[in-house]
Amino acid sequence: MRIKQVRVTPIAFRDAPLLNASGIHEPYALRSIIEVESDNGFIGLGESYGDAPVLSVLQAMQDSLVGLDPFDLNGLRARVVKTVAALKPGTAGAELAPGSHPSKQVANAYSAFEVAFLDLQARSLGMPLVDLLGGAVRDRVPFSAYLFLKYAEHVGSPYKPDRWGEGISPEQIVAQARTMIEENGFKSIKLKAGTLLGPEHEVACIKALRQAFPEAPLRIDPNGNWSVQTSLRMAELMGDDLEYYEDPCPGLEGMAEVHKITGIPLATNMVVTDFDEFRRSVALNSVQIVLADHHYWGGLRDTQILARMCDTFGLGVSMHSNSHLGISLMAMTHVAAAVPNLSYACDTHYPWQEPDEEVIKGGKLPIVDGCVALTRAPGLGVELDYDQLAKLNDQYLTCGIRSRNDVTQMQKYDPSWKALKPRF
Ligand code: GKR
Ligand code: MG
């Protein structure tokens, strides 16, 4: 079997005005959809970042993969390394989408195609992708309710307000959680923090969630936007309420200090994003839970290696997410199903995406009892809807956004807004 054609299609889909440490989400999120077609009629699918620097690498790769055997992952890696070396260094990607950073160019381009290669391999063998990862240790993968403080609508909104409405007060955040849990059955809750509303307000939201959902494991994620002092102060207020404390402050040293003083388990998708940082984190005992993300950890197999490393060093494993659609959700689900030591429900932004903007046939994937289920369908178990792909590609072409920038988006609300870390 040989690769006959590779297609990388950028898409844009609507995104809600969600607040975070950098500022606020733009009206559209960008992704790229990868198709790798074999000469015997199979198509492997992948989904990755759609920011310009990432897209340029993925598109530059397309022709170099023609003729390759889709089982030749070493051949894929060699071609990624060669392509990235030949390109000019990209401009810095959004910090909150760690995989779009130039230092991650090889890992994220390899990952984008590795998923599609594995999907193609599995389809040609008539087996689910998870079987190529050693088989499923669970057939349903748990995800958490991922809450955001948010405005009711985008500034100068190009479309009608999203169905979630405003999410600013603790009561509104509890209502957001209720809707998300009613619709998806989530058992754990994560609150994105580090926003302009400030730590005390965000802790009040955690307190309200604790009262409304006494049994639910809770996490808060200020995306490194609180100083060590602020992180310690907030830990005193809510330490007992937390399952884990995600990236309260910047840097491995700061995180180590917060853990040493509070004893609260710390999780990260910001200070451990590759194996070198993993080594330094273990030496400092900076984090106790690593949030894996195959999009920038170098694919599904490297995510399994990361999970094994976590097991070796006694660390927990969970999963990070950016705004994404169903191909990524299924890739996350297949790899998470093959990780025996997955210790926490994974993150996903999926409930935030609009039902009419999925690129796979059948529309949005169901999340039932907080879980995404695997089937025995070949590969990732999803098929592309080409009408939807064309619609979202048109939206990409007209939306005017080419790289995520939550700072400039926030400056539309407040011209004096600056990127600051930590802000509080
Ligand atoms: O979408 O605003 C967001 C999140 O802050 C995202 O960009 C982060 O990468 O969800 C992520 C996280 O857990 O840090
Ligand atoms: Mg995080």
XYZ file of N, CA and C and ligand atoms in Angstrom, residues 20 25 96 146 148 190 192 221 223 246 269 320-322 347 349 404, ligand 1:
65
model
N -9.928 34.046 29.176
C -8.800 33.264 29.684
C -7.661 34.211 30.066
N -11.391 34.521 23.683
C -11.410 33.820 22.392
C -11.931 34.735 21.289
N -1.349 29.850 24.533
C -2.377 28.972 25.076
C -2.659 27.768 24.193
N -15.918 21.418 31.144
C -14.877 22.453 31.089
C -15.574 23.821 31.040
N -16.121 27.975 31.470
C -15.416 29.234 31.194
C -16.236 30.426 31.687
N -14.071 21.345 35.571
C -12.874 22.191 35.525
C -13.314 23.626 35.249
N -11.887 27.252 33.993
C -10.792 28.062 33.468
C -10.730 29.354 34.264
N -7.940 26.222 36.664
C -6.761 26.366 35.798
C -6.523 27.834 35.441
N -3.969 29.066 34.143
C -2.989 29.153 33.047
C -1.744 29.968 33.418
N -4.404 23.308 38.616
C -3.738 23.234 37.309
C -3.031 24.545 36.982
N -0.383 21.692 31.693
C -0.160 21.536 30.264
C 0.751 22.667 29.791
N -5.134 17.360 28.082
C -5.407 18.769 27.797
C -6.146 18.900 26.466
N -6.871 20.006 26.320
C -7.548 20.238 25.046
C -7.571 21.724 24.695
N -7.525 21.997 23.390
C -7.886 23.319 22.865
C -9.216 23.165 22.102
N -9.767 16.633 29.667
C -10.408 17.899 29.282
C -10.913 17.810 27.845
N -12.881 20.796 24.980
C -13.681 22.000 24.684
C -14.927 21.643 23.871
N -4.331 32.380 16.005
C -5.082 32.722 17.216
C -4.406 33.869 17.958
O -9.165 27.758 25.221
O -8.875 29.531 26.460
C -8.658 28.352 26.188
C -7.767 27.549 27.097
O -7.131 28.368 27.990
C -6.786 26.760 26.277
O -6.203 27.598 25.345
C -5.731 26.083 27.105
O -4.730 25.594 26.271
O -7.510 24.634 27.778
C -6.211 24.886 27.815
C -5.594 24.652 29.176
O -5.988 23.735 29.835
O -4.662 25.354 29.549
